[in-house]
XYZ file of C-alpha atoms in Angstrom:
501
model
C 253.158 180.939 -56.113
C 253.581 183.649 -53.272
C 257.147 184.044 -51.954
C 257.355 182.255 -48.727
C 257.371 184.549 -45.213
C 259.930 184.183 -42.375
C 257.473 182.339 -40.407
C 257.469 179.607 -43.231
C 261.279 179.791 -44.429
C 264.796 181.061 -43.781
C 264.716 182.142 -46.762
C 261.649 184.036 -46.393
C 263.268 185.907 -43.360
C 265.994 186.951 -46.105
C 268.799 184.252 -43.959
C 269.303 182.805 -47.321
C 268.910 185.249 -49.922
C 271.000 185.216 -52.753
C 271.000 188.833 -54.691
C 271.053 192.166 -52.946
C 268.285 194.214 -54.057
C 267.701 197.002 -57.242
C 267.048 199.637 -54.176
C 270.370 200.822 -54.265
C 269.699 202.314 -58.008
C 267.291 204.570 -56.396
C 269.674 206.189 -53.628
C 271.631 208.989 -54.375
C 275.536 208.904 -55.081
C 276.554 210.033 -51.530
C 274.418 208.564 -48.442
C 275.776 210.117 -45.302
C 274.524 207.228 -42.926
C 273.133 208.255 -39.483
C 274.056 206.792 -36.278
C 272.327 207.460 -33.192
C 275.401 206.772 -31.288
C 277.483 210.432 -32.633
C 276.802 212.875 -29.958
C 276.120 215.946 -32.891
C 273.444 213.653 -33.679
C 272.060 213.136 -30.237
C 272.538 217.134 -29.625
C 270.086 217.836 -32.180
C 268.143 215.469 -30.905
C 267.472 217.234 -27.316
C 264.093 218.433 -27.650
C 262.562 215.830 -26.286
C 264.622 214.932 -23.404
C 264.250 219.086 -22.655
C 260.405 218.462 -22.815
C 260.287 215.445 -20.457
C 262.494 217.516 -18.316
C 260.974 220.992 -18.217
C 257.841 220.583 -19.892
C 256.230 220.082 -23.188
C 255.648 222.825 -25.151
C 254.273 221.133 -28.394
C 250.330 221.440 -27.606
C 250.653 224.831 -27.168
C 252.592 225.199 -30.699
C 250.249 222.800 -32.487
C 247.351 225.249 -31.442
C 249.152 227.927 -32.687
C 250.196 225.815 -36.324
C 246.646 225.194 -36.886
C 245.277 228.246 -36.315
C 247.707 229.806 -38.651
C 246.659 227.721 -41.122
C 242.623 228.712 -40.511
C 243.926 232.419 -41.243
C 245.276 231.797 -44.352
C 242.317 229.676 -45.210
C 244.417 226.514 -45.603
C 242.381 224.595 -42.967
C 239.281 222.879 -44.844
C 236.235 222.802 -42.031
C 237.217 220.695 -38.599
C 240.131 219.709 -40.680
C 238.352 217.146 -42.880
C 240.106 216.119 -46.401
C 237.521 214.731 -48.830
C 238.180 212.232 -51.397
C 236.071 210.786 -54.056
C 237.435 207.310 -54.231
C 235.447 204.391 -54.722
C 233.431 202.215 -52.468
C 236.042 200.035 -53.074
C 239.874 200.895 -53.069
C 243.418 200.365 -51.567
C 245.636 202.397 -49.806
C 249.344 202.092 -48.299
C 250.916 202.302 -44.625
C 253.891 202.860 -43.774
C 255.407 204.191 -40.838
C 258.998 205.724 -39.397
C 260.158 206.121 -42.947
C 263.198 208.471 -43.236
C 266.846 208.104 -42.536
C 267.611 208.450 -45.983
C 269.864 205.209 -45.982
C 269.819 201.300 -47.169
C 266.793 200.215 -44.762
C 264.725 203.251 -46.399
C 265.074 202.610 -49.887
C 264.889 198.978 -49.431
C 261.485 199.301 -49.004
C 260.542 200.965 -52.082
C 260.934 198.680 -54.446
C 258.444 196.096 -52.572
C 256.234 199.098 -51.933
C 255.825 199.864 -55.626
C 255.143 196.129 -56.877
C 252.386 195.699 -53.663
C 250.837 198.937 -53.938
C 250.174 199.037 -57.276
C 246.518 200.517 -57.811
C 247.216 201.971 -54.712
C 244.728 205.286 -54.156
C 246.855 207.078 -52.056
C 249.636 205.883 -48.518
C 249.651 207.603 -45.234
C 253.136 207.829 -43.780
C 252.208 207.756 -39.356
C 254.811 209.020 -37.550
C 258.373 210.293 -37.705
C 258.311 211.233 -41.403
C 261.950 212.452 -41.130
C 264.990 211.807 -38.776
C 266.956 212.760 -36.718
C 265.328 216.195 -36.510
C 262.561 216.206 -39.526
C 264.453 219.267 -40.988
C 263.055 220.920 -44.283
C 266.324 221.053 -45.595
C 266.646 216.939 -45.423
C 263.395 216.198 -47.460
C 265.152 215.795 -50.408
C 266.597 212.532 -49.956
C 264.764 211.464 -46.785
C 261.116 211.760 -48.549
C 260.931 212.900 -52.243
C 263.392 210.989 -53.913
C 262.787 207.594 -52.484
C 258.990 207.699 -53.308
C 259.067 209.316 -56.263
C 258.260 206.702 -58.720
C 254.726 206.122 -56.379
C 252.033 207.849 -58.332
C 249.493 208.637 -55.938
C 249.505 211.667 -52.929
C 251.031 210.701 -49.832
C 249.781 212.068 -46.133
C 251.416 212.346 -43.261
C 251.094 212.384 -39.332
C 254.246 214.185 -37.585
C 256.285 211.759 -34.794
C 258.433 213.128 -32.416
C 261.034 213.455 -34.610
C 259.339 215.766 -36.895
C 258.532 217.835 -33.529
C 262.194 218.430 -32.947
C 262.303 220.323 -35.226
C 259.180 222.702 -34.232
C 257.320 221.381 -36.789
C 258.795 223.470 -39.369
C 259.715 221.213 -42.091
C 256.368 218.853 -42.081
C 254.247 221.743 -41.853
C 256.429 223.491 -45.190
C 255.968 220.303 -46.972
C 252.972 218.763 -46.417
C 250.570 222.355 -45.276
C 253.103 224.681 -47.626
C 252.679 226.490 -44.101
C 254.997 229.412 -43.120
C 256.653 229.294 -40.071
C 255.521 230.514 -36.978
C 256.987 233.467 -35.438
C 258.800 232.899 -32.325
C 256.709 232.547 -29.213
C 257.428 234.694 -26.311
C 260.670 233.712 -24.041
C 259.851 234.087 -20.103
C 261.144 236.540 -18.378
C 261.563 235.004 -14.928
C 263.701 231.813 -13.690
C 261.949 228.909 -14.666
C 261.328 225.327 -15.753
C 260.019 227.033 -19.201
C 262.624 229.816 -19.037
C 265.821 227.171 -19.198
C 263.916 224.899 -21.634
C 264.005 228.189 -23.877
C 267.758 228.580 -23.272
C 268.354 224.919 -24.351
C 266.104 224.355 -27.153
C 266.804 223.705 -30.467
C 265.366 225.845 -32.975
C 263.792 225.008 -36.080
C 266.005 225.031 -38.960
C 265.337 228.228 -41.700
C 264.120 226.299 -44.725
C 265.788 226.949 -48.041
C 262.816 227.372 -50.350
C 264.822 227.224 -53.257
C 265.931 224.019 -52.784
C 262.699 222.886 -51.102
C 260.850 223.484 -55.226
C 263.940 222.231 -56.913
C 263.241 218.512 -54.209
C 259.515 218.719 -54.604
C 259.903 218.157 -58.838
C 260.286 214.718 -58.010
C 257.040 213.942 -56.842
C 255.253 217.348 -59.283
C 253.193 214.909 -61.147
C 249.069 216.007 -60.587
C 248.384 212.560 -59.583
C 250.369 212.777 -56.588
C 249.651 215.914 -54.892
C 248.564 215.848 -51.692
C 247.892 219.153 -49.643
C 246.513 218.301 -45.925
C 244.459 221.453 -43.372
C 247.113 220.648 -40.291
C 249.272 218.305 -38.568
C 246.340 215.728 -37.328
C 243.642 215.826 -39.668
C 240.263 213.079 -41.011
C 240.106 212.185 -44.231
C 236.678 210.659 -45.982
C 237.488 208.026 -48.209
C 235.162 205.575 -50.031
C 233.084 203.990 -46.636
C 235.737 204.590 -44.372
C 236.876 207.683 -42.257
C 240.704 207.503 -41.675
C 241.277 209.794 -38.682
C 245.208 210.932 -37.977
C 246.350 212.533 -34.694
C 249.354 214.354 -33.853
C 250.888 212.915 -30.587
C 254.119 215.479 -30.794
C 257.167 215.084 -28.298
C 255.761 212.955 -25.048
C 253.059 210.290 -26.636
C 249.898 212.729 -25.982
C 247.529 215.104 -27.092
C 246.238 218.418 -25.921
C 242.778 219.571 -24.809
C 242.104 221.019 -28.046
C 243.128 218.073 -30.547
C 240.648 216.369 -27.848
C 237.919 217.730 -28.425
C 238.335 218.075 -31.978
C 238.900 214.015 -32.238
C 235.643 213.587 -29.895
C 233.815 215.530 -33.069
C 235.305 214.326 -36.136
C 234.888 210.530 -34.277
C 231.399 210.763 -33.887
C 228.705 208.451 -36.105
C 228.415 204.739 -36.943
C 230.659 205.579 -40.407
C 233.920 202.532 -39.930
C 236.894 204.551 -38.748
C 240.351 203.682 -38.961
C 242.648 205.529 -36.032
C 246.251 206.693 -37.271
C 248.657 208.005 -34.538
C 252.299 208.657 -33.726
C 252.379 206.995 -30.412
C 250.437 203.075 -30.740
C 247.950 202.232 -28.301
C 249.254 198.603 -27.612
C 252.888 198.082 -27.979
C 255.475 195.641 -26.952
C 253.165 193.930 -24.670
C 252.091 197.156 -22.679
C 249.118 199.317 -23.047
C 249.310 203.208 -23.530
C 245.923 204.355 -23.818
C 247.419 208.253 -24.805
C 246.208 211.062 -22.192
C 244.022 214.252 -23.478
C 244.918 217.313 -21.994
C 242.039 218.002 -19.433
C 241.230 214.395 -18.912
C 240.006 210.949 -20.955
C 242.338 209.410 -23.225
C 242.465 208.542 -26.785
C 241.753 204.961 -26.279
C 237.905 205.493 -24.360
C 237.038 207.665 -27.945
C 238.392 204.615 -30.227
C 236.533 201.840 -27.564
C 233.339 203.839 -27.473
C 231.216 201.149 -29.950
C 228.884 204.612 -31.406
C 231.996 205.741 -33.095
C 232.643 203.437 -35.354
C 236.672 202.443 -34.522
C 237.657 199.031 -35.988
C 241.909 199.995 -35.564
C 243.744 202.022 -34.483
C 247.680 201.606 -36.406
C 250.260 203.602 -34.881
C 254.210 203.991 -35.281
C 256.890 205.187 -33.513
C 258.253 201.714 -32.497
C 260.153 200.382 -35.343
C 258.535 196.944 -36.238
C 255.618 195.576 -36.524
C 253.281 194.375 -33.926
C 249.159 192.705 -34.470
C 246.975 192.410 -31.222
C 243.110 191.572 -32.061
C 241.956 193.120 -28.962
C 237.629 191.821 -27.575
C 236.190 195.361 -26.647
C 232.752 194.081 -25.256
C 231.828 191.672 -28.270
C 233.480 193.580 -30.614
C 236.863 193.415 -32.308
C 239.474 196.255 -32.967
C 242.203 195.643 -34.523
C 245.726 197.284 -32.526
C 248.581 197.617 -34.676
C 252.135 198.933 -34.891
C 253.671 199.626 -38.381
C 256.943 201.559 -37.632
C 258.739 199.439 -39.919
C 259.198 201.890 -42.739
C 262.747 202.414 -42.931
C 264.396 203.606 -39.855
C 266.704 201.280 -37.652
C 264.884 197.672 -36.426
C 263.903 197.752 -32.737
C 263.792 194.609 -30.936
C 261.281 192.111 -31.080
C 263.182 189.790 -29.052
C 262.778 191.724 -25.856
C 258.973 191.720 -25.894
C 257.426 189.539 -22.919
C 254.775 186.729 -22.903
C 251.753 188.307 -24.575
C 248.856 188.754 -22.403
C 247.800 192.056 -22.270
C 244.141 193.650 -22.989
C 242.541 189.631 -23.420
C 245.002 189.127 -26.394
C 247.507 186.199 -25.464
C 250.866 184.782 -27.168
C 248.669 182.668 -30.143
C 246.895 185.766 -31.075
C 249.893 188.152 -31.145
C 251.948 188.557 -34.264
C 255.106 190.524 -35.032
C 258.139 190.770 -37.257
C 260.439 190.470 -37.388
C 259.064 186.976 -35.286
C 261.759 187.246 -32.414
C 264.062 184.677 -33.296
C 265.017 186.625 -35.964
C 265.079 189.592 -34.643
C 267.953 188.106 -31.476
C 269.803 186.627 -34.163
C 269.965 190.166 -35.829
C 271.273 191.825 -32.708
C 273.217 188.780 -31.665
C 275.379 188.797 -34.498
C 275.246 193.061 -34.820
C 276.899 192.876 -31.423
C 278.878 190.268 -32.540
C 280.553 192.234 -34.887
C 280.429 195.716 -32.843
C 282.453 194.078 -29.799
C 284.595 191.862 -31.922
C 283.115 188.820 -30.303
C 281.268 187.211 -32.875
C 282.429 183.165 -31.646
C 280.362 184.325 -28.427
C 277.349 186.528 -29.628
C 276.533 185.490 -32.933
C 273.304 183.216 -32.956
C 271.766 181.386 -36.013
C 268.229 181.976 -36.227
C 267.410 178.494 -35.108
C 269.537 179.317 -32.227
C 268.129 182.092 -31.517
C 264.303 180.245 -31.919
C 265.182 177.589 -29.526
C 266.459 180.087 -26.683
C 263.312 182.290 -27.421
C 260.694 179.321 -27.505
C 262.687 178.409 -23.569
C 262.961 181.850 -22.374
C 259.063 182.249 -23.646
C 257.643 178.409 -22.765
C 256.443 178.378 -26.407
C 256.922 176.962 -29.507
C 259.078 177.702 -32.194
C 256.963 179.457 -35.410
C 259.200 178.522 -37.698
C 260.262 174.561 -38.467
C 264.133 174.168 -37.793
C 266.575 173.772 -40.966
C 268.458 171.500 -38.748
C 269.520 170.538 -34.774
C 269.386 173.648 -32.609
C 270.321 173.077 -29.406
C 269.752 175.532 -26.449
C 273.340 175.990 -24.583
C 274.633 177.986 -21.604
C 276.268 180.144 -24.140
C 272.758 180.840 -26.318
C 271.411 181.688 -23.347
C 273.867 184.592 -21.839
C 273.384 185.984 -25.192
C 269.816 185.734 -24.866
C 269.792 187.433 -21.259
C 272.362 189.936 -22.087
C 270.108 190.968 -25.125
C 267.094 191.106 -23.032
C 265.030 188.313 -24.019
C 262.175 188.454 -21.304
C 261.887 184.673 -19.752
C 257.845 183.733 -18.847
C 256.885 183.422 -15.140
C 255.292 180.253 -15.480
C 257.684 178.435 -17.675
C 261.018 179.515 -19.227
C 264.195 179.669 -17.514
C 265.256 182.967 -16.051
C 268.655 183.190 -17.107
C 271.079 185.540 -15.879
C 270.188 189.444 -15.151
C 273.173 192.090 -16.163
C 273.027 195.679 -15.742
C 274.201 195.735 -19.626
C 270.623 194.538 -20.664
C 269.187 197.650 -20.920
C 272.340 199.341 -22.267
C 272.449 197.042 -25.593
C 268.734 196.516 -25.843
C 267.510 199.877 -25.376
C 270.208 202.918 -24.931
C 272.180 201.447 -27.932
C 269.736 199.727 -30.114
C 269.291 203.301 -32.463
C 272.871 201.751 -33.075
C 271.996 198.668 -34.611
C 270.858 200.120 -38.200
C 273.153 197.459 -40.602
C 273.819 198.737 -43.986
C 273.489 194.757 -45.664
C 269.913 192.640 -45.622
C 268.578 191.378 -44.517
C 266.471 194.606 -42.655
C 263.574 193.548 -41.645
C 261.846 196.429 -42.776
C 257.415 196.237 -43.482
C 254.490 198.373 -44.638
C 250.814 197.832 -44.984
C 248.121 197.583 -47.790
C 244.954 198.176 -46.932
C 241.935 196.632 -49.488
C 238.822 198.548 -48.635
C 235.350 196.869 -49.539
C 232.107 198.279 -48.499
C 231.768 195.039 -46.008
C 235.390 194.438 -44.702
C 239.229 195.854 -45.198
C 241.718 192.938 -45.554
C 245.349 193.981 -44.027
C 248.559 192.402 -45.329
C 252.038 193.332 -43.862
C 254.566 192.838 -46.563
C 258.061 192.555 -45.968
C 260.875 194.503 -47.239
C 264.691 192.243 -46.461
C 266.551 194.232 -48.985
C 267.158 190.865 -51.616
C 265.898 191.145 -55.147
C 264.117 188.364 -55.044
C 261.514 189.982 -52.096
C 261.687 193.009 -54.331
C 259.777 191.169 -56.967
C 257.479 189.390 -54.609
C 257.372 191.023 -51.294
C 256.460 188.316 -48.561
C 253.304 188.435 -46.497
C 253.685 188.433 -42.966
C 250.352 189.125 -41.773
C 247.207 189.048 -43.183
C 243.932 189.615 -41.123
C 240.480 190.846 -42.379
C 238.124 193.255 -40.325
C 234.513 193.014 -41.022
C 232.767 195.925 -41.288
């Protein structure tokens, strides 16, 4: 019998779990944890900030990556990787993977028992953090997936930008680096971005050969033509994008998706930045006009999803594009910190509506989570800390719905469940829920201090994706990954939809 999900169970949430996971046989002796709160870490981290501020340089970069790699005749024609896999095959999904710490190798275990006959998994988006260094792949990448026995590909997030790009395109292109561009010469925007930057890190190769003997078997080599690539597998075309610092792409990756998208042949759109998110829509700009979204809507190419990461959770909406279906999804859940479920709104955004959304963690869960993380943090844990029926109740008020998940017992909805509710940034419905009270320290828990909230002890909350490819549909499962043995063994399914192709 499958284990149970959090929608059905606290235990399948991982509330009531009894034995930590194996995952912490796979980590290395010494995990240096990272917290987004340390100001070296946020330093390094001030590439993107620098871009919003003065300017993005990355398309003009990525042009110059991937025609570095057409010299050296590492770019296969209009960056196309061709596979012969079957007509019918599986594959894995995973997104946001690699702070090297509990939440990251509490995945793996799951990952391995529900990929198994796996063809290959596609990592989309932020492969490393904070910076995506070459020098951190060791722990952040090979060693947690090196018992998986088939290649692994890769998109670049922002993350993997702030570092130039360096250490994806060593690892996953074998590409030099890029000699520096030239630095203006008069005052400007681009001319103090330059003074600011951080530059890439120098990659020891040495150690770089010494990592990459962890994943050496045949089986699992993967080499891909460039940071956004297609790849031709069985009856599907699985095309990846590189959205780099800002959430967009540049005139050139533009037209190249407009070519590599075109034909009836069932495509499958992988990107850093997702296309619906946390009940907004971000249809991701092309340099020189038109936007990602209009190629993946267009009904003669072929789109039936789009999956993007970047947001660390997971997110469904089954958006109606004239008749047809296409499946929007976020799967950032891959290891780095949780963000929020809690704080998204009401669903109604592109025709899809609060029944037809999913997420996880469901956001009950994920306020209890940050209730009782806060709880601890400010030494107030009599005041913050929710149970997760608690939390449900104040969630199903705030959101005039109804709880997903049947109560283990009375939860009743209080003045105090609710300040902890508005102070976390639960969203209350127009029509229905109570608004609560507004504080200016919403946004500062919920969103400047949420990279915080990684926790070291399950249950995390962490998911991936299988994908079963027929030649007539692709079923999708979200698995779960709390961190307890028991979900180890038998990884709970919190989604499970089927697109027909």
């Amino acid at each position: 019998m499958p284990a149970s999900s959090s929608r059905e169970s606290l235990t399948g949430a991982g509330w009531e779990g009894h034995e930590p996971g194996a995952y912490r046989e796979l980590m290395p002796p010494k995990v240096a944890n990272l917290s987004w709160l340390r100001p070296s870490t946020l330093w390094k981290a001030r590439n993107g900030p620098l871009a919003a501020l003065f300017g993005d340089p990355t398309g003009a970069d990525r042009q110059r990556w991937v025609a570095a790699q057409a010299e050296d005749g590492a770019g296969t024609g209009d960056l196309v990787i061709t596979r012969q896999d079957p007509a019918e095959f599986s594959f894995l999904l995973l997104g946001d993977t690699g702070e090297g710490d509990d939440p990251q190798y509490a995945v793996v275990p799951g990952m391995l028992k529900a990929g198994a006959g796996t063809r290959f998994a596609v990592v989309c988006s932020d492969v490393l953090y904070p910076v995506g260094s070459a020098n951190e792949y060791g722990t952040k990448f090979f060693r947690p997936y090196r018992d998986y026995p088939a290649p692994i590909y890769a998109i670049p997030g922002n993350h993997d930008w702030y570092d130039g790009l360096t250490g994806f395109m060593r690892v996953f292109c074998r590409a030099p680096a890029l000699p520096p561009g030239p630095r203006p010469r008069t005052l400007s925007a681009a001319w103090w971005r330059g003074l600011l930057w951080r530059p890439s890190d120098t990659p020891d190769d040495a150690r770089l050969d010494r990592e990459r003997e962890l994943r050496a078997a045949p089986d699992q080599q993967a080499r891909q033509p460039g940071p956004y690539w297609a790849l031709d597998t069985g009856p599907i075309r699985i095309i990846g994008i590189d959205t780099g610092l800002l959430g967009d792409i540049d005139r050139e990756q533009g037209e190249w998706l407009r070519r590599v998208a075109r034909g009836p042949r069932p495509k499958i759109l992988v990107t850093g930045s997702p296309i619906y998110v946390d009940g907004k829509y971000h249809p991701c700009a092309i340099g020189g006009g038109g936007t990602v979204d209009e190629i993946v809507r267009d009904p003669a190419h072929g789109f039936v999803a789009a999956i993007g990461g970047d947001i660390h959770n997971y997110q469904h909406y089954p958006v109606d594009v004239d008749g047809r279906r296409i499946e929007y999804v976020v799967s950032g859940g891959g290891g780095a910190f949780m963000h929020a479920t809690h704080t998204i709104p009401r669903v109604t955004v592109g025709g899809v509506g609060e029944d037809d959304f999913r997420c996880y963690p469901m956001r009950g869960d994920s306020l209890a989570f940050y209730s009782r993380l806060y709880g601890r943090k400010l030494h107030l844990r009599r005041l913050f800390a929710l149970t997760p029926d608690e939390a449900a109740a104040v969630i199903a008020e705030r959101l005039g719905s109804t709880p997903v998940r049947t109560a283990a017992g009375p939860a009743r909805v209080t003045p105090r469940t609710r300040f902890v509710a508005s102070v976390l940034g639960v969203a209350a419905h127009a029509a229905g829920g109570r608004r609560g009270i507004r504080l200016p320290v919403r946004r500062v828990l919920t969103q400047v201090l949420s990279p915080g909230g990684a926790t070291y002890s399950p249950p995390f909350f962490k998911s991936f994706l299988r994908l079963d490819v027929r030649a007539d549909a692709i079923r999708v499962r979200c698995f779960a990954a709390t961190g307890l043995r028991e979900h180890e063994e038998d990884p709970p399914v919190e989604d499970d939809f089927t697109i027909g192709l």
